[in-house]
Amino acid sequence: MPSVTPLPSTFKWGFATAAYQIEGAVHEDGRGQSIWDTFCHLEPSRTKGANGDVACDHYHRYEEDFDLLTRYGAKEYRFSIAWSRIIPRGGRDDPVNEAGIAFYNRLIDSLLERGITPWVTLYHWDLPQELHDRYGGWLDVEESQKDFERYARVCYERFGDRVKHWITLNEPWIVSIFGYATGGNAPGRSSTNPQSTEGNTATEPWIVGKALIMSHARAAALYNREFRQSQQGQIGISLNGDYYEPWDAQDERDRAAAERRMQFHIGWFADPIFLAQDYPACMREQLGDRLPGFSPSDFAMLREAELDFYGMNYYTSQYARHRDEPAPETDYIGNVDECQENNQGLPVGEPSGVHWLRSCPDKFRKHLTRVYRLYGKPIYITENGCPCPGEDRMTCEEAVKDTYRLRYFEEHLEAVGVSNAEDKADIRGYFAWSLLDNLEWSDGYGVRFGVTFTNYETLERTPKQSALSLKRIFEERIGADPSRA
């Protein structure tokens, strides 16, 4: 029997989704286009022929999906609002779409009627296309933050009487790097990707990073200044990042490479956002003036944007190996090699159903503890999950027997418990990714991360074993007597 380290009696758990991955209904009720609508319809396809036009049709089936949440025993649910449903053209002087407001009101009310707490992400990658066309979107640091602040204001005003948990941005690293360095995600800009026709990998991701940091700061400062006292809610941000260990544990250069890689992954955003200080020194050293600076007024805004929690999206870990040659201008990871085996040939973890993800619960514990010690904020794990090996080729009857995913959850929750109990990290909640099999962005509809099998032809949902087991797993852990563990 696996170890069971108790979790606090107040520990929260549930499931997470994102609007473009599940909603569909992209042309209904006044919704405007997002950069992902455009990206998914490029020819030749850059998303394996997939798009979010229908997705899981959550727009019409949300009651059915919330029935699943109830069946699974979840009391928390994290979802994102599509900016272009609220303000179709996106800008601060553009009209609000009342039909979009009404849809999210229905969602929120439906959750509350079931006793499920909504956790709302304001931005999960789906920038209104109009803003990208108008001024380059996130490439314009000043314009984008003003438009995001207005969008956030509308959401606080319309939903904040019932929504008490806000997340400003989801994974700004992915937005910056995959959108503007590798070109693998919308809007697909890159100077190193042969499929991309526009972009500059050496400069654009760092500009976009600054725009996202300041957009977050404006939205959080606005909440603190005008809404917190009356609405009594909380606000945070969700940052992704792997944990890195040295390829050669005896080599000081590899130990430095592992730390540098995490600074490029997490410190890039977390240092300004949580510490109101400049980017990590290693980034300044490598990138020089390609990394936009912060003005005194920027730092004042960052200090005003005090957060309640650190949202952590974690899936896997890697080894980092130093490079002897200077970093090329297009490097964005800190001049290291990322490896899934160390110098002894030891794999970092057990393979999953997607090449980049290996199950590394022991390193998850180290990651949690490191982040808490660095930034000192309560942690909510806002995404964690995996696809099972071969799941993309399985029938529904095969896929629902997801013992790999169930073991992944159990082992990662044990890491949470140990980090909390032994390392004294303050970890307060966990959201499994994802409620449904859905559009996995540029990977299309092949890779399945859901605890619910989605038949993409009929849109029928079928619970997997992991979904039906999580309630029991959490009941065994939350508030358990440590002496009985």
XYZ file of C-alpha atoms in Angstrom:
485
model
C 0.000 0.000 0.000
C 1.405 3.438 -0.937
C 2.361 5.865 1.807
C -0.372 8.234 2.970
C 0.887 11.468 4.464
C -2.065 13.514 5.742
C -3.109 16.830 4.264
C -4.587 19.703 6.311
C -8.296 19.527 7.067
C -8.746 22.784 5.095
C -7.056 21.408 1.951
C -9.095 22.091 -1.219
C -9.239 19.972 -4.365
C -10.964 19.878 -7.682
C -10.434 19.929 -11.431
C -9.276 22.496 -13.981
C -10.085 23.432 -17.587
C -9.499 26.280 -20.048
C -12.058 28.038 -22.219
C -10.653 27.477 -25.712
C -9.891 23.839 -25.000
C -13.445 22.877 -24.081
C -16.085 25.521 -24.891
C -16.552 25.445 -28.662
C -19.366 27.729 -29.899
C -16.732 30.096 -31.261
C -19.174 31.988 -33.479
C -22.127 32.096 -31.083
C -23.622 34.900 -29.010
C -21.275 37.630 -30.124
C -17.938 36.032 -29.270
C -14.996 37.591 -31.083
C -12.070 35.740 -32.608
C -8.988 34.937 -30.557
C -5.451 34.304 -31.740
C -6.075 30.586 -31.213
C -9.039 30.630 -33.619
C -6.717 32.078 -36.236
C -3.792 29.781 -35.420
C -5.918 26.623 -35.521
C -7.151 27.436 -39.020
C -3.780 28.141 -40.645
C -2.928 26.150 -43.761
C -0.907 24.014 -43.655
C -2.147 23.102 -40.192
C 0.078 23.756 -37.198
C -2.326 22.004 -34.802
C -2.504 18.572 -36.464
C -5.699 19.574 -38.230
C -7.507 20.332 -34.977
C -9.401 23.437 -33.894
C -11.612 24.597 -31.050
C -14.716 25.367 -33.128
C -16.652 22.647 -31.295
C -14.052 21.216 -28.880
C -16.005 19.475 -26.060
C -19.057 21.698 -26.690
C -18.933 22.739 -23.040
C -20.790 25.926 -24.029
C -23.934 23.841 -24.480
C -23.105 20.934 -22.142
C -21.782 22.653 -19.025
C -24.619 21.301 -16.852
C -23.644 17.771 -17.843
C -20.011 18.548 -17.076
C -20.875 20.033 -13.690
C -22.901 16.903 -12.935
C -19.599 15.069 -13.406
C -17.910 17.366 -10.896
C -20.630 16.515 -8.397
C -20.296 12.815 -9.130
C -16.535 13.023 -8.619
C -16.964 14.755 -5.263
C -15.136 17.958 -6.231
C -15.932 21.137 -4.324
C -13.595 23.400 -6.336
C -13.433 24.052 -10.077
C -10.936 26.175 -11.976
C -11.958 27.483 -15.392
C -10.996 30.393 -17.612
C -13.041 33.183 -19.113
C -12.611 33.848 -22.823
C -11.661 37.523 -23.125
C -13.263 37.730 -26.589
C -16.612 36.508 -25.230
C -16.629 39.410 -22.782
C -15.141 42.122 -25.031
C -15.190 40.711 -28.569
C -12.704 43.236 -29.954
C -10.749 43.268 -26.693
C -9.918 46.943 -26.226
C -10.603 49.289 -23.327
C -12.924 51.435 -25.443
C -14.666 48.515 -27.171
C -18.198 47.388 -26.250
C -18.935 44.657 -23.729
C -20.849 41.612 -24.985
C -23.791 41.021 -22.666
C -24.441 37.535 -24.079
C -20.939 36.524 -23.030
C -21.470 37.969 -19.565
C -24.719 36.011 -19.318
C -22.998 32.740 -20.242
C -20.424 33.025 -17.468
C -23.111 34.116 -15.029
C -24.924 30.877 -15.809
C -21.718 28.901 -15.304
C -20.926 30.523 -11.968
C -24.474 30.206 -10.660
C -24.668 26.565 -11.725
C -21.481 25.773 -9.817
C -22.631 27.585 -6.698
C -25.969 25.778 -6.762
C -24.001 22.531 -6.579
C -21.846 23.764 -3.705
C -18.780 24.020 -5.966
C -16.447 27.002 -5.573
C -15.442 28.744 -8.819
C -11.772 29.667 -9.383
C -11.554 31.965 -12.386
C -8.531 32.449 -14.644
C -8.776 35.723 -16.544
C -6.310 34.804 -19.283
C -5.547 31.301 -20.521
C -3.753 32.162 -23.782
C -6.707 33.339 -25.923
C -5.897 36.981 -26.736
C -8.579 38.699 -28.842
C -7.358 38.626 -32.443
C -8.400 42.241 -32.880
C -5.771 43.395 -30.360
C -3.069 41.426 -32.148
C -4.104 43.033 -35.433
C -4.509 46.499 -33.932
C -1.136 46.942 -32.267
C 0.649 43.587 -32.051
C -1.078 42.378 -28.880
C 1.451 41.451 -26.198
C 4.248 42.969 -28.290
C 3.017 46.413 -27.216
C 3.794 46.605 -23.499
C 1.860 49.803 -22.810
C -1.295 49.216 -24.830
C -1.793 45.577 -23.842
C -1.657 46.199 -20.099
C -4.276 48.958 -20.313
C -6.648 46.756 -22.289
C -6.113 43.811 -19.923
C -6.810 46.034 -16.928
C -10.149 47.092 -18.408
C -11.069 43.472 -19.174
C -10.207 42.491 -15.597
C -12.339 45.357 -14.281
C -15.363 44.144 -16.218
C -14.918 40.636 -14.796
C -14.536 41.881 -11.211
C -17.593 44.115 -11.586
C -19.820 41.479 -13.163
C -18.704 38.307 -11.377
C -16.845 39.361 -8.232
C -19.937 39.247 -6.042
C -19.762 35.434 -6.414
C -16.185 34.704 -7.560
C -13.762 34.922 -4.642
C -10.699 33.282 -6.214
C -9.033 34.993 -9.171
C -6.000 33.984 -11.246
C -4.742 36.748 -13.518
C -2.663 34.784 -16.048
C -2.015 31.163 -16.838
C 1.583 30.247 -17.645
C 3.074 33.471 -19.021
C 6.266 31.500 -19.793
C 4.364 29.358 -22.305
C 2.685 32.416 -23.818
C 6.036 34.172 -24.277
C 8.206 31.262 -25.402
C 5.866 29.034 -27.387
C 4.019 31.984 -28.898
C 6.990 34.219 -29.722
C 10.217 32.137 -29.586
C 9.470 28.646 -30.930
C 6.268 29.590 -32.755
C 4.575 26.359 -31.714
C 1.602 28.139 -30.131
C -0.531 31.097 -31.186
C 0.249 33.575 -32.598
C 3.080 31.417 -33.945
C 5.834 34.028 -34.241
C 9.427 32.827 -34.505
C 12.638 33.417 -36.438
C 13.801 29.815 -35.908
C 10.625 27.922 -36.893
C 10.446 27.321 -40.665
C 6.621 27.365 -40.474
C 6.626 30.892 -39.079
C 6.578 33.856 -41.446
C 7.048 36.573 -38.800
C 8.834 37.076 -35.506
C 12.210 37.528 -33.810
C 13.098 34.783 -31.341
C 15.981 36.830 -29.937
C 13.825 39.764 -28.798
C 10.076 39.212 -28.887
C 9.615 36.714 -26.017
C 11.282 39.115 -23.574
C 9.065 42.014 -24.664
C 5.981 39.819 -24.305
C 7.154 38.700 -20.853
C 7.334 42.312 -19.696
C 3.864 43.007 -21.120
C 2.423 40.004 -19.281
C 4.094 40.910 -15.988
C 2.773 44.461 -16.100
C -0.681 43.370 -17.296
C -0.854 41.002 -14.348
C 0.314 43.774 -12.023
C -2.328 46.196 -13.250
C -5.104 43.624 -12.843
C -3.983 42.588 -9.348
C -3.384 46.172 -8.184
C -6.833 47.127 -9.468
C -8.408 44.320 -7.461
C -6.535 45.306 -4.317
C -7.379 48.962 -4.714
C -11.043 48.868 -5.740
C -12.567 45.442 -5.152
C -10.849 43.509 -2.381
C -12.464 45.282 0.552
C -16.028 44.967 -0.743
C -15.757 41.537 -2.370
C -13.434 39.868 0.143
C -11.757 37.688 -2.453
C -8.246 36.457 -3.207
C -6.014 36.853 -6.227
C -2.944 35.041 -7.561
C -1.223 33.913 -10.752
C -0.464 30.447 -12.193
C 3.175 29.899 -13.199
C 4.471 26.778 -14.893
C 7.931 25.358 -14.393
C 9.743 22.043 -14.241
C 12.150 21.081 -11.483
C 15.746 20.575 -12.636
C 18.538 18.533 -11.154
C 22.159 18.541 -12.395
C 23.031 16.061 -15.133
C 26.225 15.348 -13.200
C 25.561 15.915 -9.517
C 29.303 16.179 -8.830
C 29.876 18.894 -11.421
C 29.486 22.411 -10.074
C 28.794 23.665 -13.610
C 25.790 21.339 -13.902
C 24.528 22.335 -10.461
C 24.692 25.952 -11.587
C 22.987 25.009 -14.873
C 20.057 23.413 -13.029
C 19.525 26.494 -10.898
C 19.917 28.813 -13.889
C 17.340 26.829 -15.874
C 14.794 27.254 -13.075
C 15.546 30.971 -12.918
C 14.837 31.266 -16.653
C 11.665 29.210 -16.196
C 10.202 30.558 -12.962
C 12.301 33.428 -11.649
C 11.715 35.389 -14.872
C 8.135 35.988 -13.725
C 8.134 35.142 -10.041
C 10.940 37.505 -9.003
C 9.214 40.658 -10.298
C 5.708 39.488 -9.391
C 6.254 38.069 -5.898
C 9.351 39.963 -4.797
C 8.859 43.239 -6.738
C 12.473 43.034 -7.880
C 14.365 42.782 -11.157
C 14.728 39.606 -13.171
C 17.271 37.024 -11.956
C 20.862 38.179 -12.410
C 21.671 35.226 -14.688
C 19.029 36.432 -17.152
C 20.411 39.973 -17.154
C 23.910 38.579 -17.680
C 22.949 36.475 -20.687
C 20.310 38.666 -22.333
C 21.595 42.165 -21.650
C 19.420 44.955 -22.986
C 17.191 42.516 -24.853
C 15.499 42.067 -21.462
C 13.266 45.136 -20.964
C 13.865 46.959 -17.710
C 11.432 48.071 -15.021
C 10.901 51.745 -14.250
C 10.309 53.091 -10.734
C 6.607 53.344 -11.573
C 6.618 49.686 -12.735
C 8.069 48.603 -9.392
C 5.497 50.734 -7.573
C 2.739 48.934 -9.497
C 4.282 45.535 -8.714
C 4.353 46.377 -5.010
C 0.711 47.434 -5.174
C -0.149 44.102 -6.821
C 0.285 42.052 -3.622
C -0.934 38.479 -4.125
C -2.607 35.961 -1.842
C -1.211 32.774 -3.361
C 1.187 31.203 -5.832
C -0.603 29.073 -8.415
C 1.713 26.245 -9.473
C 1.304 24.288 -12.702
C 3.628 21.291 -12.516
C 3.884 18.176 -14.677
C 7.457 16.888 -14.845
C 11.158 17.348 -14.072
C 14.397 17.166 -16.045
C 18.172 17.140 -15.770
C 20.185 20.204 -16.793
C 23.652 19.953 -18.322
C 25.895 22.979 -18.777
C 27.104 24.097 -22.183
C 30.659 25.266 -22.694
C 30.004 27.474 -25.715
C 28.391 30.945 -25.408
C 24.600 31.093 -25.624
C 23.201 31.930 -29.065
C 20.914 34.953 -29.272
C 17.908 32.683 -29.751
C 18.521 30.716 -26.524
C 15.723 31.099 -23.972
C 16.528 28.419 -21.373
C 19.791 29.662 -19.857
C 22.355 27.997 -22.123
C 21.807 24.445 -20.855
C 20.952 21.070 -22.344
C 17.743 19.539 -21.026
C 17.997 15.771 -20.519
C 15.644 13.009 -19.402
C 18.588 10.849 -18.264
C 21.562 11.858 -16.125
C 25.234 11.025 -16.638
C 24.674 7.615 -15.012
C 21.912 6.784 -17.505
C 19.281 7.095 -14.780
C 15.920 8.271 -16.179
C 14.379 11.254 -14.441
C 11.093 9.383 -14.110
C 8.646 6.911 -15.610
C 7.513 7.712 -19.196
C 3.915 8.855 -19.745
C 1.766 9.125 -22.855
C 3.573 12.226 -24.150
C 7.298 12.525 -24.840
C 8.051 15.530 -22.620
C 6.331 14.284 -19.452
C 7.816 11.769 -17.043
C 6.405 11.043 -13.611
C 8.813 12.476 -11.015
C 6.960 12.794 -7.690
C 10.185 12.909 -5.643
C 11.268 15.984 -7.564
C 7.805 17.499 -7.251
C 8.358 17.579 -3.499
C 11.645 19.427 -3.997
C 9.968 21.822 -6.423
C 7.159 22.678 -3.995
C 9.571 23.222 -1.149
C 11.926 25.339 -3.249
C 9.176 27.627 -4.551
C 7.673 28.116 -1.097
C 11.034 28.979 0.432
C 11.844 31.435 -2.348
C 8.543 33.285 -2.530
C 6.830 32.627 0.780
C 3.261 32.523 -0.508
C 0.703 29.777 0.082
C 0.715 27.414 -2.894
C -2.277 26.087 -4.775
C -1.360 23.481 -7.387
C -3.535 24.813 -10.177
C -2.580 22.085 -12.688
C -1.113 18.604 -12.329
C -1.809 15.532 -14.416
C -0.673 13.291 -17.251
C -1.714 11.126 -20.204
C -1.277 7.372 -19.804
C 1.186 5.540 -22.078
C -0.580 4.656 -25.325
C -3.809 6.364 -24.275
C -4.053 8.320 -27.539
C -4.548 5.000 -29.373
C -6.985 3.409 -26.917
C -10.698 2.785 -27.206
C -12.943 4.240 -24.538
C -13.175 0.856 -22.831
C -9.384 0.681 -22.631
C -8.787 4.313 -21.712
C -11.086 4.350 -18.687
C -8.767 1.845 -16.984
C -6.205 4.577 -16.369
C -4.118 2.975 -13.641
C -1.017 4.970 -14.671
C -2.849 8.272 -14.123
C -4.255 7.098 -10.814
C -0.773 6.152 -9.626
C 0.581 9.497 -10.867
C -2.048 11.333 -8.808
C -1.423 9.234 -5.695
C 2.351 9.641 -5.832
C 2.212 13.363 -6.519
C -0.286 13.908 -3.710
C 2.048 12.031 -1.402
C 4.781 14.489 -2.445
C 2.420 17.346 -1.555
C 1.793 15.832 1.858
C 5.486 15.310 2.587
C 6.461 18.803 1.441
C 3.687 20.199 3.597
C 4.346 18.089 6.705
C 8.109 17.618 6.704
C 9.418 20.617 4.735
C 6.809 22.993 6.201
C 5.717 24.314 2.814
C 2.260 25.902 2.943
C 0.322 24.009 0.255
C -3.412 24.592 0.374
C -5.028 23.004 -2.658
C -4.782 20.851 -5.767
C -6.510 20.948 -9.156
C -6.176 17.900 -11.397
C -5.661 18.609 -15.087
C -8.044 18.066 -16.645
C -11.744 17.458 -16.096
C -12.171 16.355 -19.732
C -10.079 15.058 -22.578
C -9.888 18.161 -24.736
C -8.006 20.147 -27.377
C -4.367 19.970 -26.307
C -3.425 23.109 -28.190
C -0.864 22.391 -30.936
C -1.035 18.661 -30.125
C -4.649 18.606 -31.282
C -7.019 15.900 -30.065
C -4.477 13.088 -29.779
C -2.986 13.437 -26.303
C -5.545 12.828 -23.535
C -5.039 14.482 -20.138
C -8.635 14.150 -18.938
C -10.076 12.157 -16.076
C -13.144 11.885 -18.313
C -12.959 10.206 -21.726
C -14.368 12.431 -24.468
C -15.634 10.806 -27.653
C -14.902 13.625 -30.098
C -17.429 12.332 -32.652
C -20.426 11.925 -30.348
C -19.147 14.208 -27.538
C -20.207 11.554 -25.025
C -18.335 11.737 -21.710
C -17.258 8.586 -19.844
C -15.617 8.785 -16.393
C -12.223 7.105 -16.063
C -11.233 5.162 -12.965
C -9.031 8.025 -11.752
C -11.973 10.439 -11.676
C -14.018 8.085 -9.557
C -11.099 7.360 -7.216
C -9.870 10.850 -6.390
C -12.584 11.510 -3.817
C -11.508 8.415 -1.890
C -7.826 9.364 -2.198
C -8.449 12.822 -0.793
C -10.742 11.535 1.939
C -7.930 9.219 3.075
C -5.534 12.146 3.295
C -7.393 15.307 4.255
C -7.597 15.724 7.997
C -6.286 12.219 8.618
C -4.680 11.449 11.964
C -0.886 11.489 11.326
C -0.427 8.714 13.892
C -2.509 6.402 11.706
C -0.719 7.203 8.454
